[in-house]
CSV table of C-alpha atoms in Angstrom, one decimal:
chain,number,residue,atom,x,y,z
N,6,MET,CA,-12.1,26.2,33.2
N,7,ILE,CA,-11.2,24.9,29.8
N,8,ASP,CA,-14.1,24.7,27.5
N,9,LEU,CA,-14.4,21.4,25.7
N,10,GLY,CA,-17.6,22.1,23.3
N,11,LYS,CA,-18.6,20.3,20.1
N,12,ASN,CA,-16.2,22.1,17.8
N,13,HIS,CA,-13.0,21.3,20.5
N,14,ASP,CA,-9.9,21.1,18.4
N,15,SER,CA,-8.7,17.9,19.7
N,16,ARG,CA,-5.4,17.9,18.3
N,17,LYS,CA,-4.6,20.7,21.2
N,18,ASN,CA,-5.4,17.9,23.7
N,19,GLY,CA,-1.8,17.1,24.6
N,20,GLU,CA,-1.1,21.0,24.9
N,21,LEU,CA,-3.9,21.4,27.2
N,22,ILE,CA,-2.9,18.7,29.4
N,23,SER,CA,0.5,20.1,30.1
N,24,GLU,CA,-1.0,23.6,30.5
N,25,LEU,CA,-3.0,21.9,33.3
N,26,PHE,CA,-0.4,19.8,35.3
N,27,GLY,CA,1.6,23.3,35.1
N,28,THR,CA,4.9,22.0,34.7
N,29,GLN,CA,7.2,21.1,31.7
N,30,LEU,CA,6.2,17.4,31.2
N,31,ASN,CA,8.1,14.7,29.9
N,32,ALA,CA,5.4,12.2,28.6
N,33,GLU,CA,8.0,9.5,27.7
N,34,LYS,CA,9.4,9.6,31.2
N,35,ALA,CA,6.0,9.4,32.7
N,36,VAL,CA,5.0,6.6,30.7
N,37,GLN,CA,8.2,4.7,31.5
N,38,GLU,CA,7.3,5.5,35.4
N,39,THR,CA,3.9,4.1,34.9
N,40,ASN,CA,5.4,0.7,33.0
N,41,LYS,CA,7.7,0.3,35.8
N,42,LEU,CA,5.2,0.8,38.5
N,43,PHE,CA,2.8,-1.5,36.7
N,44,HIS,CA,5.5,-4.3,36.3
N,45,LYS,CA,6.4,-3.7,40.1
N,46,HIS,CA,3.1,-4.6,41.4
N,47,LYS,CA,2.0,-7.1,38.5
N,48,ASN,CA,1.9,-9.9,41.4
N,49,MET,CA,-0.8,-12.2,40.3
N,50,GLU,CA,-0.7,-14.3,37.4
N,51,THR,CA,-3.5,-14.4,35.1
N,52,ARG,CA,-5.7,-17.3,35.8
N,53,ILE,CA,-8.3,-18.9,33.1
N,54,SER,CA,-10.3,-21.8,34.2
N,55,LYS,CA,-10.3,-24.8,32.0
N,56,LEU,CA,-13.4,-24.5,29.6
N,57,SER,CA,-16.4,-26.7,30.9
N,58,PHE,CA,-18.4,-28.9,28.6
N,59,MET,CA,-21.3,-26.2,28.3
N,60,ASP,CA,-18.3,-23.8,27.1
N,61,LYS,CA,-17.1,-26.4,24.8
N,62,ALA,CA,-20.3,-26.7,23.4
N,63,LYS,CA,-20.9,-23.1,23.1
N,64,GLY,CA,-17.9,-23.5,20.2
N,65,LEU,CA,-20.3,-24.5,18.1
N,66,LEU,CA,-21.1,-21.0,18.0
N,67,ALA,CA,-18.1,-19.3,18.3
N,68,LYS,CA,-14.6,-20.0,18.4
N,69,LEU,CA,-13.2,-20.4,22.0
N,70,THR,CA,-9.7,-20.0,23.4
N,71,GLY,CA,-8.4,-19.3,26.2
N,72,PHE,CA,-8.1,-15.3,26.9
N,73,SER,CA,-4.6,-14.4,27.0
N,74,HIS,CA,-3.3,-11.2,28.7
N,75,ARG,CA,0.0,-11.6,27.8
N,76,GLY,CA,1.9,-10.3,24.7
N,77,ASN,CA,3.9,-7.3,23.8
N,78,ASP,CA,1.3,-4.3,24.5
N,79,THR,CA,3.7,-2.7,26.7
N,80,GLU,CA,6.1,-2.3,23.7
N,81,MET,CA,6.3,1.3,22.6
N,82,ASN,CA,7.9,2.7,19.3
N,83,GLU,CA,9.4,6.2,19.4
N,84,GLY,CA,6.8,8.8,20.3
N,85,LEU,CA,4.8,6.5,22.7
N,86,PHE,CA,2.9,4.8,20.4
N,87,PRO,CA,2.5,0.8,20.4
N,88,LYS,CA,5.2,-1.3,18.7
N,89,TRP,CA,2.4,-3.0,16.7
N,90,LYS,CA,1.6,0.2,14.9
N,91,ASN,CA,4.6,-0.5,12.7
N,92,ILE,CA,2.6,-3.2,11.0
N,93,LEU,CA,-0.7,-1.0,10.8
N,94,ASP,CA,1.8,1.5,8.9
N,95,LYS,CA,3.4,-1.1,6.4
N,96,GLU,CA,-0.5,-2.0,5.7
N,97,TYR,CA,-1.4,1.7,4.9
N,98,ASP,CA,1.4,2.0,2.3
N,99,THR,CA,0.2,-1.1,0.6
N,100,LEU,CA,-3.0,0.0,0.5
N,101,LEU,CA,-1.7,3.3,-1.3
N,102,ILE,CA,-0.2,1.2,-3.8
N,103,SER,CA,-2.6,-1.4,-4.4
N,104,ILE,CA,-5.3,1.4,-5.6
N,105,LYS,CA,-6.1,0.8,-9.0
N,106,LYS,CA,-8.0,3.7,-9.9
N,107,GLU,CA,-9.4,7.2,-8.5
N,108,VAL,CA,-13.2,8.0,-9.2
N,109,ASN,CA,-15.5,11.1,-7.9
N,110,VAL,CA,-18.5,10.0,-6.8
N,111,LEU,CA,-20.4,12.3,-9.1
N,112,ASP,CA,-19.4,10.6,-12.1
N,113,TYR,CA,-21.8,7.7,-11.0
N,114,GLY,CA,-24.9,9.8,-10.6
N,115,ALA,CA,-24.6,11.3,-7.0
N,116,VAL,CA,-25.8,14.9,-6.1
N,117,GLY,CA,-24.8,16.3,-3.1
N,118,ASP,CA,-28.0,18.5,-2.6
N,119,GLY,CA,-29.3,17.0,0.5
N,120,VAL,CA,-32.0,15.6,-1.4
N,121,THR,CA,-31.2,13.1,-3.9
N,122,ASP,CA,-30.7,9.3,-3.0
N,123,CYS,CA,-27.2,8.6,-3.6
N,124,THR,CA,-27.2,4.9,-2.5
N,125,MET,CA,-26.7,3.4,-5.7
N,126,ALA,CA,-24.1,6.0,-7.0
N,127,PHE,CA,-21.5,5.0,-4.1
N,128,LYS,CA,-21.9,1.3,-4.8
N,129,LYS,CA,-21.1,1.8,-8.4
N,130,ALA,CA,-18.3,3.8,-7.4
N,131,LEU,CA,-17.2,1.2,-5.2
N,132,GLY,CA,-17.5,-1.8,-7.0
N,133,THR,CA,-15.3,-4.5,-6.0
N,134,GLY,CA,-12.5,-2.4,-4.2
N,135,ARG,CA,-9.0,-1.2,-4.9
N,136,VAL,CA,-10.2,2.1,-5.8
N,137,LYS,CA,-10.2,5.9,-4.3
N,138,VAL,CA,-13.5,7.2,-4.4
N,139,ILE,CA,-13.5,11.2,-3.9
N,140,ILE,CA,-16.7,12.7,-2.6
N,141,PRO,CA,-16.8,16.5,-3.1
N,142,LYS,CA,-18.8,19.3,-1.2
N,143,GLY,CA,-22.3,18.8,-0.5
N,144,THR,CA,-24.6,16.5,1.8
N,145,PHE,CA,-25.0,13.3,0.1
N,146,ILE,CA,-28.1,11.1,1.2
N,147,THR,CA,-27.8,7.5,1.5
N,148,LYS,CA,-29.6,4.3,3.1
N,149,GLY,CA,-26.0,2.9,4.0
N,150,ILE,CA,-22.6,2.7,2.2
N,151,LYS,CA,-20.6,-0.6,2.2
N,152,LEU,CA,-17.2,-0.8,1.6
N,153,PRO,CA,-15.2,-3.5,-0.1
N,154,SER,CA,-11.5,-4.2,0.9
N,155,TRP,CA,-9.0,-2.3,-0.2
N,156,THR,CA,-11.1,1.1,-0.7
N,157,ILE,CA,-10.1,4.4,0.4
N,158,LEU,CA,-13.4,6.8,0.9
N,159,THR,CA,-12.5,10.7,0.9
N,160,GLY,CA,-14.2,13.8,1.2
N,161,GLN,CA,-13.4,17.3,1.7
N,162,GLY,CA,-13.4,18.0,5.3
N,163,GLU,CA,-15.6,18.3,8.0
N,164,GLY,CA,-18.5,19.8,7.5
N,165,GLU,CA,-17.6,20.0,3.8
N,166,THR,CA,-18.8,17.0,2.8
N,167,VAL,CA,-21.6,15.8,4.6
N,168,ILE,CA,-23.3,12.1,4.0
N,169,LYS,CA,-26.6,12.0,5.5
N,170,LEU,CA,-28.9,8.8,6.3
N,171,HIS,CA,-31.9,9.0,4.4
N,172,ASP,CA,-35.2,10.0,6.1
N,173,ARG,CA,-36.8,6.4,5.4
N,174,SER,CA,-33.8,4.1,6.6
N,175,PRO,CA,-34.5,1.5,9.2
N,176,ARG,CA,-33.6,2.3,12.7
N,177,GLY,CA,-30.9,-0.6,12.4
N,178,ASN,CA,-29.3,0.7,9.1
N,179,ARG,CA,-25.3,1.5,9.8
N,180,LEU,CA,-24.4,4.8,7.9
N,181,ILE,CA,-20.8,3.7,6.8
N,182,THR,CA,-19.7,-0.1,7.2
N,183,ASN,CA,-17.6,-2.8,5.5
N,184,LYS,CA,-19.0,-4.9,2.9
N,185,ASN,CA,-18.8,-8.3,4.7
N,186,HIS,CA,-19.2,-8.7,8.4
N,187,THR,CA,-18.6,-12.6,8.0
N,188,LYS,CA,-15.7,-13.0,5.9
N,189,GLY,CA,-14.4,-9.7,6.9
N,190,ASN,CA,-12.4,-7.2,5.0
N,191,ARG,CA,-9.3,-5.5,5.2
N,192,ASN,CA,-7.5,-2.2,4.2
N,193,ILE,CA,-10.2,0.4,4.5
N,194,LEU,CA,-9.4,4.1,5.0
N,195,VAL,CA,-12.4,6.5,5.6
N,196,GLU,CA,-11.3,10.2,6.2
N,197,ASN,CA,-12.5,13.9,5.8
N,198,MET,CA,-16.0,14.3,6.2
N,199,THR,CA,-19.5,14.5,8.4
N,200,LEU,CA,-21.6,11.8,9.0
N,201,ASN,CA,-24.9,12.4,10.2
N,202,TRP,CA,-27.0,9.3,11.0
N,203,ASN,CA,-30.2,11.3,11.1
N,204,ALA,CA,-31.7,10.3,14.5
N,205,GLU,CA,-34.1,13.2,14.3
N,206,ARG,CA,-36.0,11.1,11.7
N,207,LEU,CA,-37.2,8.9,14.4
N,208,PRO,CA,-40.1,9.8,16.9
N,209,PRO,CA,-38.6,11.5,19.7
N,210,ASN,CA,-40.1,8.8,22.3
N,211,LYS,CA,-38.6,5.9,20.4
N,212,LYS,CA,-35.2,4.5,21.2
N,213,THR,CA,-32.6,5.1,18.7
N,214,SER,CA,-30.8,1.8,18.4
N,215,SER,CA,-32.0,-1.7,16.9
N,216,GLY,CA,-29.4,-3.9,18.6
N,217,ASN,CA,-25.8,-5.2,18.3
N,218,ASN,CA,-23.6,-3.3,16.1
N,219,ARG,CA,-26.2,-1.4,14.0
N,220,SER,CA,-27.5,2.0,14.3
N,221,SER,CA,-24.2,3.5,14.1
N,222,CYS,CA,-22.3,6.0,12.0
N,223,LEU,CA,-19.0,4.2,11.0
N,224,THR,CA,-19.1,0.5,11.7
N,225,PHE,CA,-16.0,-1.7,11.4
N,226,ALA,CA,-16.7,-5.4,11.9
N,227,ASN,CA,-14.5,-8.0,11.3
N,228,VAL,CA,-12.0,-5.5,9.4
N,229,THR,CA,-8.3,-6.0,9.7
N,230,TYR,CA,-6.3,-3.0,8.9
N,231,GLY,CA,-8.5,-0.1,8.8
N,232,TRP,CA,-8.4,3.9,9.2
N,233,ALA,CA,-10.9,6.3,10.5
N,234,ARG,CA,-9.4,10.4,10.3
N,235,ASN,CA,-10.5,13.6,10.2
N,236,ILE,CA,-14.5,12.8,10.7
N,237,LYS,CA,-17.1,14.3,12.5
N,238,ALA,CA,-20.2,12.1,13.5
N,239,VAL,CA,-23.4,13.5,14.9
N,240,ASN,CA,-26.5,11.9,16.2
N,241,PRO,CA,-26.2,8.3,15.8
N,242,GLY,CA,-28.6,5.9,17.3
N,243,LEU,CA,-25.9,3.7,18.8
N,244,HIS,CA,-22.2,4.8,18.5
N,245,CYS,CA,-20.3,7.6,16.4
N,246,PHE,CA,-17.4,4.7,15.7
N,247,ASP,CA,-17.5,1.2,16.5
N,248,VAL,CA,-14.9,-0.9,15.9
N,249,SER,CA,-16.3,-4.8,16.7
N,250,SER,CA,-16.4,-8.4,15.7
N,251,THR,CA,-18.9,-9.9,13.4
N,252,LYS,CA,-21.5,-9.6,16.3
N,253,TYR,CA,-21.5,-8.6,19.9
N,254,THR,CA,-21.2,-12.1,21.7
N,255,TYR,CA,-22.0,-12.9,25.3
N,256,ILE,CA,-21.1,-16.3,25.5
N,257,GLY,CA,-19.1,-16.2,28.8
N,258,ASP,CA,-16.2,-14.7,30.5
N,259,GLY,CA,-12.9,-16.3,29.4
N,260,THR,CA,-14.3,-16.9,26.0
N,261,LYS,CA,-13.2,-15.2,22.8
N,262,SER,CA,-15.3,-14.3,19.8
N,263,PRO,CA,-15.0,-14.8,16.3
N,264,GLY,CA,-14.7,-12.1,13.4
N,265,ARG,CA,-12.5,-9.9,15.4
N,266,SER,CA,-11.4,-6.3,13.9
N,267,ARG,CA,-7.5,-5.7,14.5
N,268,TYR,CA,-5.2,-3.1,13.8
N,269,ILE,CA,-7.7,-0.3,13.7
N,270,TRP,CA,-6.5,3.3,13.9
N,271,ILE,CA,-9.2,6.1,14.6
N,272,ASP,CA,-7.1,9.7,14.6
N,273,HIS,CA,-8.9,13.0,15.1
N,274,VAL,CA,-12.5,12.2,15.0
N,275,HIS,CA,-15.4,14.3,17.0
N,276,GLY,CA,-18.7,13.2,17.9
N,277,TYR,CA,-21.8,14.2,19.8
N,278,GLY,CA,-25.6,13.4,20.0
N,279,PHE,CA,-24.7,9.6,20.3
N,280,GLY,CA,-27.4,7.2,21.8
N,281,ASP,CA,-24.6,5.2,23.7
N,282,ASP,CA,-21.0,5.6,23.3
N,283,GLY,CA,-18.9,8.0,21.3
N,284,ILE,CA,-16.1,5.5,20.6
N,285,THR,CA,-16.6,1.8,21.4
N,286,THR,CA,-14.7,-1.3,20.6
N,287,HIS,CA,-15.9,-4.7,21.0
N,288,HIS,CA,-14.4,-8.0,20.7
N,289,SER,CA,-11.4,-6.4,18.8
N,290,ASP,CA,-7.5,-6.3,19.1
N,291,ASN,CA,-4.6,-3.9,18.4
N,292,ILE,CA,-6.8,-0.5,18.1
N,293,LEU,CA,-5.4,2.8,18.4
N,294,ILE,CA,-7.8,5.9,19.0
N,295,THR,CA,-5.8,9.2,19.0
N,296,ASN,CA,-6.5,13.0,19.2
N,297,SER,CA,-10.3,12.7,19.3
N,298,HIS,CA,-13.1,14.2,21.0
N,299,MET,CA,-16.5,12.8,22.1
N,300,CYS,CA,-19.4,15.0,24.0
N,301,ASP,CA,-22.9,15.6,25.0
N,302,PRO,CA,-24.6,12.1,24.1
N,303,SER,CA,-28.5,11.8,23.6
N,304,GLY,CA,-28.8,8.6,25.8
N,305,ARG,CA,-31.6,7.6,23.7
N,306,ALA,CA,-30.3,4.1,23.2
N,307,HIS,CA,-31.4,3.4,26.9
N,308,GLN,CA,-34.5,3.7,29.0
N,309,LYS,CA,-34.1,7.6,30.5
N,310,GLY,CA,-32.3,8.1,33.5
N,311,PHE,CA,-30.1,4.8,32.8
N,312,SER,CA,-28.1,5.6,30.2
N,313,ASN,CA,-24.5,4.2,30.2
N,314,SER,CA,-23.4,6.8,27.7
N,315,ASN,CA,-19.6,6.7,27.6
N,316,GLY,CA,-17.3,8.8,25.7
N,317,ILE,CA,-15.0,6.6,25.0
N,318,GLU,CA,-15.5,2.8,25.9
N,319,VAL,CA,-13.3,0.0,25.8
N,320,ASP,CA,-15.7,-2.8,26.0
N,321,ASP,CA,-16.3,-6.9,25.8
N,322,GLY,CA,-13.4,-9.0,25.0
N,323,SER,CA,-11.1,-5.8,23.5
N,324,THR,CA,-7.4,-6.3,23.8
N,325,ASN,CA,-4.2,-4.4,23.5
N,326,VAL,CA,-6.5,-0.9,23.0
N,327,TRP,CA,-4.2,2.6,23.1
N,328,LEU,CA,-6.0,5.8,23.6
N,329,MET,CA,-3.6,9.0,23.4
N,330,ASN,CA,-4.6,12.5,23.9
N,331,ASN,CA,-8.6,12.2,23.7
N,332,SER,CA,-10.8,14.2,25.4
N,333,THR,CA,-14.6,13.8,26.5
N,334,ALA,CA,-17.3,16.1,27.9
N,335,ARG,CA,-20.3,15.6,29.7
N,336,CYS,CA,-21.1,12.2,29.1
N,337,PHE,CA,-22.0,9.2,31.7
N,338,GLY,CA,-18.2,8.1,31.7
N,339,GLY,CA,-15.3,9.8,29.9
N,340,VAL,CA,-13.5,6.6,29.5
N,341,GLU,CA,-15.0,3.5,30.6
N,342,VAL,CA,-13.1,0.0,30.5
N,343,LYS,CA,-15.8,-2.8,31.2
N,344,ALA,CA,-17.5,-5.9,30.0
N,345,HIS,CA,-20.7,-7.2,30.6
N,346,HIS,CA,-21.3,-10.0,33.2
N,347,ASN,CA,-21.5,-13.0,30.5
N,348,ALA,CA,-18.5,-11.5,28.4
N,349,SER,CA,-14.7,-11.6,28.9
N,350,ALA,CA,-13.4,-8.2,30.2
N,351,ALA,CA,-11.4,-5.8,28.0
N,352,ALA,CA,-7.8,-6.2,28.9
N,353,ASN,CA,-4.4,-4.5,28.4
N,354,VAL,CA,-5.6,-1.1,27.8
N,355,THR,CA,-3.1,1.8,27.9
N,356,ILE,CA,-3.9,5.5,28.4
N,357,ILE,CA,-1.7,8.1,27.7
N,358,GLY,CA,-3.2,11.7,28.2
N,359,HIS,CA,-6.8,12.3,28.7
N,360,LEU,CA,-9.1,15.5,29.2
N,361,SER,CA,-12.1,14.7,31.1
N,362,LEU,CA,-15.0,17.4,31.7
N,363,ASN,CA,-18.3,17.4,33.6
N,364,ASP,CA,-18.2,13.4,32.8
N,365,ASN,CA,-20.1,11.8,35.7
N,366,ARG,CA,-17.5,9.0,36.2
N,367,SER,CA,-14.2,10.6,34.2
N,368,TYR,CA,-12.6,7.0,34.3
N,369,ASN,CA,-14.7,3.8,35.1
N,370,PHE,CA,-12.8,0.7,35.1
N,371,ARG,CA,-15.5,-2.7,35.7
N,372,HIS,CA,-16.3,-6.2,35.2
N,373,ILE,CA,-20.2,-6.2,35.6
N,374,GLY,CA,-21.4,-8.9,37.6
N,375,HIS,CA,-18.3,-9.8,38.7
N,376,HIS,CA,-18.0,-7.4,42.0
N,377,LYS,CA,-19.7,-8.8,44.8
N,378,GLU,CA,-18.5,-11.9,47.3
N,379,THR,CA,-21.5,-13.9,45.4
N,380,ASP,CA,-20.6,-13.2,42.0
N,381,PRO,CA,-18.1,-15.2,40.2
N,382,GLU,CA,-14.4,-13.8,40.3
N,383,SER,CA,-13.6,-12.4,37.0
N,384,LYS,CA,-11.1,-14.3,34.7
N,385,THR,CA,-10.2,-11.6,32.4
N,386,ALA,CA,-10.2,-8.1,34.1
N,387,PHE,CA,-6.6,-7.3,33.7
N,388,ASN,CA,-3.9,-4.8,33.0
N,389,ILE,CA,-4.6,-1.1,32.8
N,390,ARG,CA,-1.9,1.7,32.6
N,391,ALA,CA,-2.9,5.3,32.5
N,392,THR,CA,-0.7,8.2,32.4
N,393,LEU,CA,-1.2,12.1,32.2
N,394,ILE,CA,-4.9,12.1,32.8
N,395,VAL,CA,-7.2,15.2,34.2
N,396,SER,CA,-10.7,14.9,35.5
N,397,LEU,CA,-12.3,18.3,35.4
N,398,ALA,CA,-15.5,18.9,37.9
N,399,PRO,CA,-17.5,15.4,37.6
N,400,VAL,CA,-20.8,16.2,38.3
N,401,PHE,CA,-24.4,14.3,38.5
N,402,THR,CA,-26.0,13.9,35.3
N,403,GLU,CA,-29.3,13.2,34.0
N,404,LEU,CA,-28.1,10.5,31.5
N,405,TYR,CA,-27.7,8.1,35.0
N,406,LYS,CA,-29.5,10.0,37.6
N,407,ASP,CA,-28.5,8.0,40.4
N,408,SER,CA,-24.8,7.7,39.9
N,409,SER,CA,-22.5,9.6,42.2
N,410,PRO,CA,-19.8,11.7,40.6
N,411,ARG,CA,-16.4,10.2,40.7
N,412,GLY,CA,-12.9,11.0,39.4
N,413,MET,CA,-12.1,7.6,39.3
N,414,VAL,CA,-13.6,3.9,39.9
N,415,ILE,CA,-11.8,0.8,39.8
N,416,SER,CA,-13.7,-2.6,40.5
N,417,ALA,CA,-12.7,-6.2,39.8
N,418,TYR,CA,-9.9,-5.1,37.7
N,419,LYS,CA,-6.3,-6.8,38.7
N,420,ASN,CA,-3.2,-4.8,37.6
N,421,VAL,CA,-4.0,-1.3,37.3
N,422,ALA,CA,-1.3,1.5,37.5
N,423,VAL,CA,-2.2,4.9,37.8
N,424,ASN,CA,0.4,7.7,37.7
N,425,ASN,CA,0.4,11.6,37.0
N,426,PHE,CA,-3.3,11.9,37.7
N,427,LEU,CA,-4.7,15.4,38.2
N,428,LEU,CA,-8.3,15.8,39.8
N,429,ILE,CA,-9.9,19.3,39.9
N,430,GLY,CA,-13.1,19.7,41.3
N,431,ASN,CA,-15.7,22.7,41.9
N,432,PRO,CA,-15.2,23.6,45.6
N,433,ASP,CA,-19.0,24.9,45.9
N,434,TYR,CA,-20.1,22.1,44.2
N,435,ASP,CA,-22.2,19.3,46.4
N,436,TYR,CA,-20.7,15.8,46.0
N,437,LYS,CA,-22.5,14.6,49.1
N,438,GLN,CA,-19.3,13.5,51.3
N,439,GLN,CA,-18.7,10.7,48.1
N,440,PRO,CA,-15.0,10.1,47.5
N,441,VAL,CA,-13.3,11.4,44.3
N,442,ILE,CA,-11.5,8.1,43.7
N,443,ALA,CA,-12.8,4.9,44.8
N,444,ILE,CA,-11.2,1.6,44.6
N,445,GLN,CA,-13.2,-1.6,45.5
N,446,TYR,CA,-15.2,-4.3,44.3
N,447,ARG,CA,-12.5,-7.3,44.4
N,448,ALA,CA,-10.0,-4.5,42.6
N,449,ARG,CA,-6.4,-5.9,43.1
N,450,ASN,CA,-2.7,-5.0,42.8
N,451,VAL,CA,-4.1,-1.5,42.1
N,452,VAL,CA,-0.9,1.5,42.4
N,453,LEU,CA,-1.7,5.2,42.2
N,454,SER,CA,1.1,7.7,42.3
N,455,ASN,CA,1.8,11.3,41.5
N,456,ILE,CA,-2.0,12.1,42.3
N,457,THR,CA,-3.2,15.6,42.4
N,458,VAL,CA,-6.8,16.5,44.1
N,459,ARG,CA,-8.2,19.8,44.7
N,460,GLY,CA,-11.3,22.0,44.7
N,461,PHE,CA,-13.4,19.0,46.2
N,462,ASN,CA,-14.5,20.7,49.3
N,463,LYS,CA,-18.0,19.0,49.8
N,464,ALA,CA,-16.2,15.3,49.4
N,465,SER,CA,-15.8,13.0,51.8
N,466,SER,CA,-12.0,12.0,50.6
N,467,ALA,CA,-9.8,11.9,47.6
N,468,ILE,CA,-9.5,8.4,47.6
N,469,LYS,CA,-11.2,5.6,49.4
N,470,VAL,CA,-10.2,1.8,49.5
N,471,PHE,CA,-13.7,-0.3,50.2
N,472,GLY,CA,-13.4,-2.9,52.2
N,473,GLY,CA,-16.1,-5.7,53.2
N,474,ALA,CA,-17.0,-9.2,51.7
N,475,GLN,CA,-15.9,-7.8,48.0
N,476,LYS,CA,-12.8,-5.4,49.4
N,477,ALA,CA,-10.2,-4.3,47.3
N,478,ASP,CA,-6.7,-5.4,48.3
N,479,HIS,CA,-3.3,-4.9,47.5
N,480,VAL,CA,-3.4,-1.4,47.0
N,481,THR,CA,-0.4,0.8,47.0
N,482,ILE,CA,-0.7,4.8,46.9
N,483,GLY,CA,1.8,7.5,47.2
N,484,GLN,CA,2.7,10.8,46.2
N,485,VAL,CA,-0.7,12.3,46.6
N,486,CYS,CA,-1.1,16.0,47.1
N,487,TYR,CA,-4.6,17.6,48.4
N,488,ASP,CA,-6.0,20.8,49.6
N,489,ARG,CA,-5.6,21.4,53.2
N,490,GLN,CA,-9.1,22.9,53.3
N,491,GLY,CA,-10.7,20.2,51.1
N,492,SER,CA,-10.8,16.5,51.2
N,493,LYS,CA,-9.2,14.1,53.3
N,494,PRO,CA,-6.4,12.8,51.5
N,495,VAL,CA,-6.7,8.8,51.8
N,496,VAL,CA,-9.1,6.5,53.9
N,497,PHE,CA,-9.7,2.8,53.8
N,498,ASP,CA,-11.8,0.2,55.8
N,499,LYS,CA,-10.0,-1.6,58.5
N,500,ASP,CA,-10.4,-4.8,57.1
N,501,ILE,CA,-7.9,-4.1,54.1
N,502,GLU,CA,-5.1,-6.4,54.6
N,503,ASN,CA,-2.4,-5.1,52.0
N,504,ILE,CA,-2.2,-1.4,51.5
N,505,SER,CA,0.7,0.9,51.4
N,506,ILE,CA,0.6,4.7,51.8
N,507,ASN,CA,3.2,7.0,51.6
N,508,ASP,CA,4.2,10.6,50.8
N,509,ILE,CA,1.1,12.3,51.2
N,510,LYS,CA,1.7,16.0,51.1
N,511,PRO,CA,-0.9,18.4,51.8
N,512,LYS,CA,-0.7,21.9,49.8
N,513,ASP,CA,-2.2,25.3,49.6
N,514,GLU,CA,-4.5,25.5,46.5
N,515,LYS,CA,-2.7,28.4,45.2
N,516,GLU,CA,0.6,25.9,45.2
N,517,LEU,CA,-1.4,23.7,43.3
């Protein structure tokens, strides 16, 4: 089994994925296959009900619009990137030519001795923007850094330049964020450093976050065109990296929130010790997350034993989010695509290449509060495509003590295509006769293809489609390989009305 520790080099994720599949993979061809499957089985149009009078009244608090899932999110550039990345690249060039001066934070009184409060030095160096601020080697203490538009903040590398939150900082402080969450900011780059939120300064029995989008290492809130790269983030009260709107809002399914971040690229970042999630997105659009690794959360933002701490979480109201060649380890969820009951679901999510090791639920797609027969049906949980993904030995976890391990769970989402999915369990581990993949709770228009499952000898089945009053439906499963000595291939409840199963191929473990 591979080791995805805190110092894992996530730039090798693509190579590791190819090695695990054991064949010469053509990623572009695989993604094209997934897109064909997605469009073939996407036979239900997005339906958004008209806003009620109460919803319109809520417009006084937020700009409410019909939540759309259409657009060009499936269009790709060369190299499998989303087509809209062209816009982001042009704005990056614009940022570089818009910088008027380059300064060193030492010239403004900063001292990288791990003791001196450098808050004012950073403020003076950043000024009103159009500046590149260089941070040399050392540990720089601050009570928070706020970045104006047209800013580059660059260190000398992970472990060389460390920015650490002051011991007397309030629990709600963000270590680095943009300057104006209300009016918004644009064209900001943060790179080449370690960010330490310093959760150790808080009493060990105290929750580490203070609510909403505070208490994180790096927060982009209402930012248009932002980049974060080559950064390690450790021990945040809430999140390592947070891409969000001005505030998280919970004003109803089918609504959109104001102050959204747009066109953000997070590349080659690492994090651990997070109180909630490693990387999260809320109420934001066109987000690209690549070559990154999140592991070993503390879970201290939650009640002990009930910690929904995910490696990468695509949350409330996020759209057009692309995850490429990332990895997660020992989290509750490796990748969770979701929403709370009183918010719009994340939609139009593309996953190309992911490694999940010992996460309790490697891939968890759900809209909370829209699962059961008595729940309202989700208006917004649509459109997920996943290709070349790996689940390695999901396990029980103290983070969420009653949660059964799963390679994948799909609940409430419609239009989900998963292609080239490798799941490897521990033959001796007690999965308590639970299924490895669960399709349930009103999931619709789901297609699974090229699925390999092995080593789950004590699971009940490789794939289960759940029935009942909240049954899944319109499910297509094909090209499944499974152990002869392990799990049953596919089981489904008798009341499932629309299901197609074909090309199930048992193989000896040595052949897999």
